[in-house]
């Protein structure tokens, strides 16, 4: 049966609550803006505060939805080609943790590329699953990991038959994709589940010229950041399940309602209905007009890529099988670090805020919200900034992150009885790390708790201290000091 995507059931229920003239004797305390900081209220507007509601008889319960809420999720599943869809209000991070909880039992082995988001560590700690890391090919030209090859996944599965789940990042922060469809087929032949972190790919469902989506490729579960690329409000995402009867946990079938139960463990019981309504309405807009919006983003990105490549010393990534709405801009030919370039573009009069910087480049995202004016602003700013640079002869550092040796699993490290101590990072070679160290964005751990600081890892962190940004995770954000385990 064809569903009616002109509807936004959840949003419409919120509007009806207000037009019915309900007098609220429930949280939140501001009572639809009756008590609110005047400046805040004036800036947001009364309508925003009026739909900042809680669980009511009309809105149902977030963790056991019926009525308009459930109808909204059914429409979302249809729009994204899934059998089931679940709204998330703590970002894709919560979805990643839920996927791992659904697929893995304690001591289950899960194949994971090293360039995963830190939320995967949380999922491993919660479940006690054991990561088996696989190294994606690294691009020295562009300073980041490429997608996984199906042959490499097959080799890893053949080498360790105890692996029950494969976790993929598709597309990556930089728009790079794996051989997803081929990997899914290999996994199905072995009855291995496929989980996909699709945080940066919520738009790829709506245009045939973009990489294949997780659900279209036959993945079992994926988590997608609707807010990143499909227009909902920050912090709102969706979890998708395909062929739910295949989803297993510890080799036992997992009933569909169990995913809802897992999400109830991970998400608040006081959800923001503003965020949820934004998921409902962004689905409506993308289902009705998504291809047109995504085409505009692709066209603007390609236009900007063409113009930026004309600038001396400026090079924009073009590789096979990637998402063209991600503009990876390299300043390597000028010997200018990404940290300096992102800072120079942010200054007046340019006022360009980019997504992130890395060793010798920056990342600019073109989305459904961009226009010809924003594209031209980026191009003109880069022209002006690059004109101020002169080519420099520099030694380019090795940008490939190593995979440290795992002494303790993430869960073992988190609950370890070993005492810890804070030491100078210069004295840490050979020690076992007791905290995570990562750069954010994109939030990929350089070293995780329980891993040994070997020579390649030590050298890589020293390089990052010189060329990129501060660290997240460790107590010392500059990582001059690091927390390690005693007696191990």
Coordinates of C-alpha atoms in Angstrom, one line a residue:
X1 CA 0.0 0.0 0.0
X2 CA 1.3 3.4 -1.0
X3 CA 1.7 5.7 2.0
X4 CA 0.8 9.4 2.1
X5 CA 4.0 11.3 2.6
X6 CA 2.2 14.7 2.6
X7 CA 1.3 13.9 6.2
X8 CA 3.4 14.8 9.2
X9 CA 1.4 13.0 11.9
X10 CA 3.5 13.8 14.9
X11 CA 3.9 17.5 14.0
X12 CA 0.2 17.8 13.3
X13 CA -0.6 16.4 16.7
X14 CA 1.6 19.0 18.3
X15 CA -0.3 21.7 16.4
X16 CA -3.6 20.3 17.4
X17 CA -2.7 20.3 21.1
X18 CA -2.3 24.1 20.8
X19 CA -5.4 24.8 18.7
X20 CA -7.5 22.7 21.2
X21 CA -6.6 25.2 23.9
X22 CA -5.3 22.7 26.4
X23 CA -4.5 24.1 29.9
X24 CA -1.3 22.1 30.8
X25 CA -0.7 20.8 34.3
X26 CA 2.4 18.9 33.4
X27 CA 6.0 19.5 32.7
X28 CA 7.9 21.3 31.3
X29 CA 7.7 24.1 33.9
X30 CA 7.7 27.0 31.5
X31 CA 4.1 26.0 30.5
X32 CA 4.4 26.6 26.8
X33 CA 6.5 29.8 27.3
X34 CA 4.4 31.4 30.1
X35 CA 7.5 31.5 32.2
X36 CA 10.6 32.1 30.2
X37 CA 13.5 34.5 29.9
X38 CA 12.1 37.4 27.8
X39 CA 15.1 37.6 25.5
X40 CA 15.2 33.9 24.9
X41 CA 11.4 33.9 24.2
X42 CA 11.6 36.8 21.9
X43 CA 14.4 35.2 19.9
X44 CA 12.8 31.7 19.6
X45 CA 9.3 32.9 19.2
X46 CA 6.2 31.8 21.0
X47 CA 5.3 29.0 18.6
X48 CA 8.6 27.2 19.4
X49 CA 7.9 27.1 23.1
X50 CA 4.3 26.1 22.6
X51 CA 5.3 22.8 21.0
X52 CA 8.0 22.1 23.6
X53 CA 5.7 19.5 25.2
X54 CA 6.1 16.3 27.1
X55 CA 4.4 12.9 27.1
X56 CA 0.6 13.6 26.9
X57 CA -2.4 11.5 26.1
X58 CA -2.2 12.7 22.5
X59 CA 1.5 12.3 22.0
X60 CA 1.8 8.8 23.5
X61 CA 4.9 7.4 25.1
X62 CA 8.2 7.8 23.4
X63 CA 9.3 4.3 24.2
X64 CA 6.1 2.5 23.4
X65 CA 4.5 4.7 20.7
X66 CA 1.1 4.3 19.2
X67 CA -1.1 6.7 17.1
X68 CA 0.5 9.6 15.3
X69 CA 4.0 8.9 16.7
X70 CA 4.0 5.3 15.4
X71 CA 2.5 6.5 12.1
X72 CA 5.4 8.9 11.7
X73 CA 8.0 6.2 12.2
X74 CA 6.2 4.0 9.7
X75 CA 6.3 6.8 7.1
X76 CA 10.0 7.2 7.9
X77 CA 10.7 3.5 7.3
X78 CA 8.9 3.7 4.0
X79 CA 10.9 6.8 2.9
X80 CA 14.2 5.3 3.7
X81 CA 13.5 1.8 2.4
X82 CA 13.6 0.1 5.8
X83 CA 11.2 -2.4 7.4
X84 CA 11.4 -0.5 10.7
X85 CA 12.4 3.0 11.7
X86 CA 13.0 4.4 15.1
X87 CA 13.4 8.1 16.0
X88 CA 16.5 9.0 18.0
X89 CA 17.0 12.2 20.0
X90 CA 20.6 11.7 21.2
X91 CA 22.1 11.6 17.8
X92 CA 23.5 8.7 15.9
X93 CA 25.8 7.9 18.8
X94 CA 22.8 6.3 20.6
X95 CA 21.8 4.5 17.5
X96 CA 25.3 3.0 17.1
X97 CA 25.2 1.8 20.7
X98 CA 21.8 0.3 20.1
X99 CA 22.9 -1.5 17.0
X100 CA 25.8 -3.2 18.8
X101 CA 23.6 -4.1 21.7
X102 CA 21.1 -5.7 19.3
X103 CA 23.7 -7.7 17.4
X104 CA 26.3 -8.7 20.0
X105 CA 26.4 -10.6 23.3
X106 CA 29.3 -10.6 25.7
X107 CA 32.4 -12.0 24.2
X108 CA 31.0 -12.0 20.7
X109 CA 33.5 -10.9 18.1
X110 CA 32.7 -7.9 15.9
X111 CA 34.8 -6.8 12.9
X112 CA 35.4 -3.1 13.0
X113 CA 37.4 -0.7 10.8
X114 CA 39.8 1.4 12.9
X115 CA 38.2 4.7 11.7
X116 CA 35.0 4.3 13.7
X117 CA 33.4 7.0 15.9
X118 CA 34.0 6.9 19.6
X119 CA 30.4 5.8 20.2
X120 CA 31.5 2.4 19.1
X121 CA 33.7 2.2 22.2
X122 CA 30.7 2.8 24.3
X123 CA 28.8 0.1 22.6
X124 CA 31.6 -2.3 23.2
X125 CA 31.8 -1.4 26.8
X126 CA 28.1 -1.9 27.3
X127 CA 27.9 -5.3 25.6
X128 CA 31.3 -6.7 26.3
X129 CA 31.8 -7.6 22.6
X130 CA 35.3 -8.0 21.5
X131 CA 36.5 -5.8 18.6
X132 CA 38.5 -7.4 15.8
X133 CA 40.0 -4.4 14.0
X134 CA 40.5 -4.2 10.2
X135 CA 42.7 -1.6 8.6
X136 CA 41.1 0.3 5.7
X137 CA 43.4 1.4 3.0
X138 CA 44.9 4.8 3.7
X139 CA 45.2 7.7 1.2
X140 CA 48.5 9.4 1.7
X141 CA 47.4 12.1 -0.8
X142 CA 44.3 13.0 1.1
X143 CA 45.4 12.1 4.6
X144 CA 42.4 9.8 5.6
X145 CA 41.2 6.3 5.4
X146 CA 39.4 4.9 2.4
X147 CA 36.5 2.5 2.3
X148 CA 36.8 -1.2 3.1
X149 CA 37.3 -3.7 0.2
X150 CA 35.0 -6.7 0.1
X151 CA 38.1 -9.0 -0.4
X152 CA 39.6 -7.7 2.8
X153 CA 36.4 -8.3 4.8
X154 CA 36.2 -11.8 3.4
X155 CA 39.8 -12.5 4.3
X156 CA 39.1 -11.3 7.9
X157 CA 36.0 -13.5 8.2
X158 CA 37.9 -16.5 6.9
X159 CA 40.7 -15.9 9.3
X160 CA 38.3 -15.7 12.3
X161 CA 35.1 -17.8 12.0
X162 CA 34.0 -16.5 15.5
X163 CA 33.2 -13.1 14.1
X164 CA 29.4 -12.7 14.2
X165 CA 29.0 -9.1 13.2
X166 CA 30.6 -6.7 10.8
X167 CA 30.4 -2.9 11.5
X168 CA 31.0 -0.4 8.7
X169 CA 31.2 3.3 8.3
X170 CA 29.5 4.3 5.0
X171 CA 30.0 7.0 3.9
X172 CA 32.8 8.3 6.0
X173 CA 33.1 11.8 7.3
X174 CA 35.0 12.6 4.0
X175 CA 32.3 11.0 1.8
X176 CA 34.4 7.8 1.1
X177 CA 32.4 4.6 0.8
X178 CA 33.1 0.9 1.2
X179 CA 32.2 -1.9 -1.2
X180 CA 29.0 -2.2 0.8
X181 CA 26.8 -4.3 -1.4
X182 CA 29.5 -6.9 -2.0
X183 CA 30.4 -7.0 1.8
X184 CA 26.7 -7.5 2.6
X185 CA 26.5 -10.5 0.3
X186 CA 29.7 -12.1 1.8
X187 CA 28.2 -11.6 5.3
X188 CA 24.9 -13.1 4.4
X189 CA 26.6 -16.3 3.1
X190 CA 28.1 -16.7 6.6
X191 CA 25.1 -15.6 8.5
X192 CA 27.0 -12.6 9.8
X193 CA 25.1 -9.4 10.6
X194 CA 26.0 -6.1 9.0
X195 CA 25.7 -2.8 11.0
X196 CA 26.3 0.5 9.3
X197 CA 27.2 3.8 10.8
X198 CA 25.5 6.0 8.2
X199 CA 25.8 9.3 10.2
X200 CA 26.9 11.2 7.2
X201 CA 24.6 9.6 4.6
X202 CA 21.0 10.5 5.4
X203 CA 20.8 12.3 2.0
X204 CA 22.0 9.4 -0.1
X205 CA 18.6 7.7 0.0
X206 CA 17.1 10.4 -2.2
X207 CA 19.4 10.5 -5.3
X208 CA 20.5 7.8 -7.6
X209 CA 23.8 9.4 -8.4
X210 CA 25.0 9.1 -4.8
X211 CA 26.5 6.0 -3.2
X212 CA 24.2 3.2 -2.4
X213 CA 22.4 3.4 1.0
X214 CA 22.7 0.9 3.8
X215 CA 19.1 -0.3 3.5
X216 CA 19.3 -0.5 -0.3
X217 CA 22.5 -2.6 0.0
X218 CA 20.7 -5.1 2.3
X219 CA 22.4 -4.1 5.6
X220 CA 20.6 -5.4 8.7
X221 CA 20.7 -2.2 10.9
X222 CA 21.9 1.3 10.2
X223 CA 21.9 4.6 12.1
X224 CA 21.6 7.8 10.1
X225 CA 22.1 11.4 11.2
X226 CA 19.1 13.1 9.7
X227 CA 20.2 16.4 11.2
X228 CA 23.6 16.3 9.4
X229 CA 22.4 16.0 5.8
X230 CA 18.6 15.7 5.6
X231 CA 17.4 18.8 7.4
X232 CA 16.1 17.9 10.9
X233 CA 17.3 19.7 14.0
X234 CA 20.7 19.0 15.6
X235 CA 20.7 15.8 17.8
X236 CA 17.9 14.1 15.9
X237 CA 18.6 10.9 14.0
X238 CA 17.0 7.7 12.9
X239 CA 17.7 4.0 13.3
X240 CA 16.7 1.6 10.5
X241 CA 16.2 -2.1 10.5
X242 CA 15.8 -4.3 7.4
X243 CA 14.8 -8.0 7.5
X244 CA 14.3 -7.8 11.3
X245 CA 13.9 -11.6 11.6
X246 CA 17.6 -11.8 10.7
X247 CA 18.7 -9.6 13.6
X248 CA 20.3 -11.8 16.2
X249 CA 21.9 -11.5 19.6
X250 CA 24.1 -14.2 20.8
X251 CA 22.9 -16.5 18.0
X252 CA 19.4 -16.2 19.2
X253 CA 16.6 -14.4 17.2
X254 CA 15.9 -11.0 18.5
X255 CA 12.2 -10.0 18.4
X256 CA 11.4 -6.7 16.8
X257 CA 10.2 -5.1 20.0
X258 CA 13.5 -5.8 21.6
X259 CA 15.1 -3.0 19.6
X260 CA 12.6 -0.6 21.0
X261 CA 13.5 -1.9 24.5
X262 CA 17.2 -1.4 23.9
X263 CA 16.5 2.2 22.8
X264 CA 14.5 2.7 25.9
X265 CA 17.6 1.8 28.0
X266 CA 19.7 4.4 26.1
X267 CA 17.4 7.3 25.5
X268 CA 15.8 9.8 27.9
X269 CA 12.2 9.3 29.1
X270 CA 11.7 13.1 28.6
X271 CA 12.2 13.5 24.9
X272 CA 12.1 16.8 23.0
X273 CA 9.1 16.8 20.8
X274 CA 10.6 19.7 18.9
X275 CA 13.4 17.4 17.8
X276 CA 11.0 14.6 17.1
X277 CA 8.7 16.8 15.0
X278 CA 11.7 18.0 13.0
X279 CA 12.4 14.3 12.1
X280 CA 8.7 14.0 11.0
X281 CA 8.7 17.1 8.9
X282 CA 12.2 16.6 7.4
X283 CA 11.0 13.1 6.3
X284 CA 8.0 14.6 4.7
X285 CA 10.0 17.2 2.8
X286 CA 12.7 14.7 1.7
X287 CA 10.1 12.1 0.7
X288 CA 8.3 14.7 -1.5
X289 CA 11.1 16.8 -2.8
X290 CA 14.3 15.2 -1.6
X291 CA 15.8 14.4 -5.1
X292 CA 15.4 18.0 -6.1
X293 CA 17.1 19.3 -3.0
X294 CA 19.9 16.8 -3.2
X295 CA 20.5 17.6 -6.8
X296 CA 20.9 21.2 -6.0
X297 CA 23.5 20.3 -3.3
X298 CA 25.4 18.1 -5.8
X299 CA 25.3 20.8 -8.5
X300 CA 26.6 23.5 -6.1
X301 CA 29.3 21.2 -4.8
X302 CA 30.5 20.4 -8.3
X303 CA 30.4 24.0 -9.2
X304 CA 32.5 24.9 -6.2
X305 CA 34.9 22.0 -6.8
X306 CA 35.5 23.2 -10.4
X307 CA 36.1 26.8 -9.3
X308 CA 38.3 26.0 -6.3
X309 CA 40.5 23.7 -8.4
X310 CA 41.4 26.8 -10.5
X311 CA 43.0 28.5 -7.5
X312 CA 46.8 28.1 -7.3
X313 CA 47.7 25.8 -4.5
X314 CA 44.2 24.7 -3.8
X315 CA 43.2 21.1 -4.7
X316 CA 39.8 19.5 -4.1
X317 CA 39.3 15.7 -3.9
X318 CA 37.9 13.7 -6.7
X319 CA 38.1 10.0 -6.4
X320 CA 36.1 7.0 -7.5
X321 CA 33.0 6.1 -5.5
X322 CA 32.5 9.0 -3.1
X323 CA 29.8 11.5 -2.1
X324 CA 30.4 14.6 -4.1
X325 CA 28.7 16.9 -1.6
X326 CA 31.7 16.5 0.7
X327 CA 34.5 19.0 -0.4
X328 CA 37.9 17.9 0.8
X329 CA 40.1 20.9 0.2
X330 CA 43.9 20.3 0.4
X331 CA 46.4 23.1 1.1
X332 CA 49.3 20.6 1.0
X333 CA 50.9 22.2 -2.1
X334 CA 51.3 25.4 -0.2
X335 CA 52.6 23.7 2.9
X336 CA 49.7 25.2 4.9
X337 CA 48.2 23.1 7.6
X338 CA 44.5 22.6 7.8
X339 CA 44.5 24.2 11.2
X340 CA 45.9 27.4 9.7
X341 CA 43.6 27.4 6.7
X342 CA 40.4 26.9 8.7
X343 CA 41.5 29.7 11.0
X344 CA 42.2 32.1 8.1
X345 CA 38.9 31.4 6.4
X346 CA 37.0 32.0 9.7
X347 CA 38.4 35.5 10.0
X348 CA 36.6 38.6 8.8
X349 CA 35.8 39.6 6.2
X350 CA 35.5 35.9 5.0
X351 CA 33.5 34.5 8.0
X352 CA 33.5 31.0 6.6
X353 CA 33.1 28.3 9.2
X354 CA 34.1 24.9 7.9
X355 CA 33.2 21.4 9.2
X356 CA 36.7 20.4 10.2
X357 CA 40.4 20.6 9.5
X358 CA 43.0 17.8 9.3
X359 CA 46.7 17.6 8.6
X360 CA 46.9 19.6 5.4
X361 CA 43.3 20.2 4.5
X362 CA 39.8 21.1 5.5
X363 CA 36.3 19.7 4.9
X364 CA 33.4 21.7 3.6
X365 CA 29.9 20.2 3.4
X366 CA 27.3 21.2 0.8
X367 CA 23.8 20.3 1.9
X368 CA 20.2 20.8 1.0
X369 CA 20.4 24.2 2.8
X370 CA 23.1 25.7 0.5
X371 CA 22.5 28.3 -2.2
X372 CA 24.5 29.9 -5.0
X373 CA 25.3 32.7 -2.6
X374 CA 26.9 30.4 0.0
X375 CA 28.9 28.5 -2.7
X376 CA 30.2 31.8 -4.0
X377 CA 31.1 33.0 -0.5
X378 CA 33.3 29.9 0.0
X379 CA 34.9 30.2 -3.4
X380 CA 35.7 33.9 -3.0
X381 CA 37.1 33.4 0.5
X382 CA 39.4 30.6 -0.7
X383 CA 40.6 32.8 -3.6
X384 CA 41.5 35.6 -1.2
X385 CA 43.1 33.4 1.4
X386 CA 45.2 31.2 -0.9
X387 CA 46.4 34.4 -2.6
X388 CA 48.1 35.3 0.6
X389 CA 50.1 32.0 0.7
X390 CA 53.4 31.2 -1.0
X391 CA 54.5 27.6 -1.7
X392 CA 56.7 26.1 1.0
X393 CA 59.1 23.2 0.9
X394 CA 58.1 21.1 3.9
X395 CA 58.4 17.5 5.0
X396 CA 55.0 15.9 4.9
X397 CA 54.3 13.7 7.9
X398 CA 52.9 10.2 7.7
X399 CA 49.2 10.7 8.2
X400 CA 48.2 7.0 8.5
X401 CA 47.1 6.2 12.0
X402 CA 48.3 2.9 13.4
X403 CA 46.3 0.2 15.2
X404 CA 47.7 -0.2 18.7
X405 CA 47.9 -3.6 20.3
X406 CA 44.8 -4.4 22.4
X407 CA 45.9 -5.6 25.9
X408 CA 42.4 -5.3 27.5
X409 CA 39.1 -5.2 25.7
X410 CA 37.2 -1.9 26.0
X411 CA 34.9 -3.4 28.7
X412 CA 37.8 -4.9 30.6
X413 CA 39.7 -1.6 30.5
X414 CA 36.6 0.3 31.7
X415 CA 36.0 -1.9 34.7
X416 CA 39.6 -2.9 35.3
X417 CA 40.8 -3.2 38.9
X418 CA 44.2 -1.9 38.0
X419 CA 45.3 1.4 39.6
X420 CA 46.0 4.2 37.2
X421 CA 48.5 7.0 37.2
X422 CA 49.1 10.2 35.1
X423 CA 52.5 10.4 33.5
X424 CA 54.2 12.6 31.0
X425 CA 53.3 11.5 27.5
X426 CA 57.0 11.5 26.6
X427 CA 57.4 8.7 29.2
X428 CA 54.4 6.6 28.0
X429 CA 56.0 4.4 25.4
X430 CA 55.1 0.8 26.1
X431 CA 52.4 1.6 28.7
X432 CA 48.7 0.6 28.5
X433 CA 46.4 3.5 28.1
X434 CA 43.6 4.0 30.6
X435 CA 41.7 6.7 28.7
X436 CA 40.7 7.4 25.1
X437 CA 42.4 10.0 23.0
X438 CA 40.7 11.3 19.8
X439 CA 40.5 14.4 17.7
X440 CA 37.0 15.8 17.2
X441 CA 35.6 16.0 14.6
X442 CA 35.4 13.3 13.4
X443 CA 35.7 11.5 16.8
X444 CA 37.9 8.6 15.7
X445 CA 39.9 7.2 18.6
X446 CA 43.7 7.3 18.1
X447 CA 44.1 5.1 21.1
X448 CA 41.5 3.5 23.3
X449 CA 41.5 2.3 26.9
X450 CA 43.3 -1.0 27.1
X451 CA 45.6 -0.4 24.2
X452 CA 49.3 -0.2 24.3
X453 CA 51.2 2.9 23.4
X454 CA 53.6 1.4 20.9
X455 CA 56.2 3.3 18.9
X456 CA 54.0 4.0 15.8
X457 CA 51.1 5.2 18.0
X458 CA 53.5 7.4 20.1
X459 CA 55.0 8.9 16.9
X460 CA 51.5 9.5 15.4
X461 CA 50.3 11.3 18.5
X462 CA 53.4 13.5 18.4
X463 CA 52.6 14.4 14.8
X464 CA 49.0 15.2 15.6
X465 CA 50.1 17.5 18.4
X466 CA 52.2 19.4 15.9
X467 CA 49.8 19.6 12.9
X468 CA 46.2 19.3 14.0
X469 CA 44.1 20.3 17.0
X470 CA 43.7 19.5 20.7
X471 CA 42.5 16.1 21.8
X472 CA 39.2 15.0 23.3
X473 CA 38.9 12.2 25.8
X474 CA 42.1 12.5 27.9
X475 CA 42.1 14.7 31.0
X476 CA 44.9 16.7 29.5
X477 CA 43.4 18.1 26.2
X478 CA 46.9 18.8 24.8
X479 CA 48.0 15.2 25.8
X480 CA 51.2 16.4 27.3
X481 CA 50.2 14.0 30.1
X482 CA 48.3 10.7 29.8
X483 CA 46.5 8.3 32.2
X484 CA 47.9 4.8 32.1
X485 CA 47.4 1.6 34.1
X486 CA 49.8 0.5 36.8
X487 CA 51.1 -3.0 36.9
X488 CA 50.3 -3.9 33.3

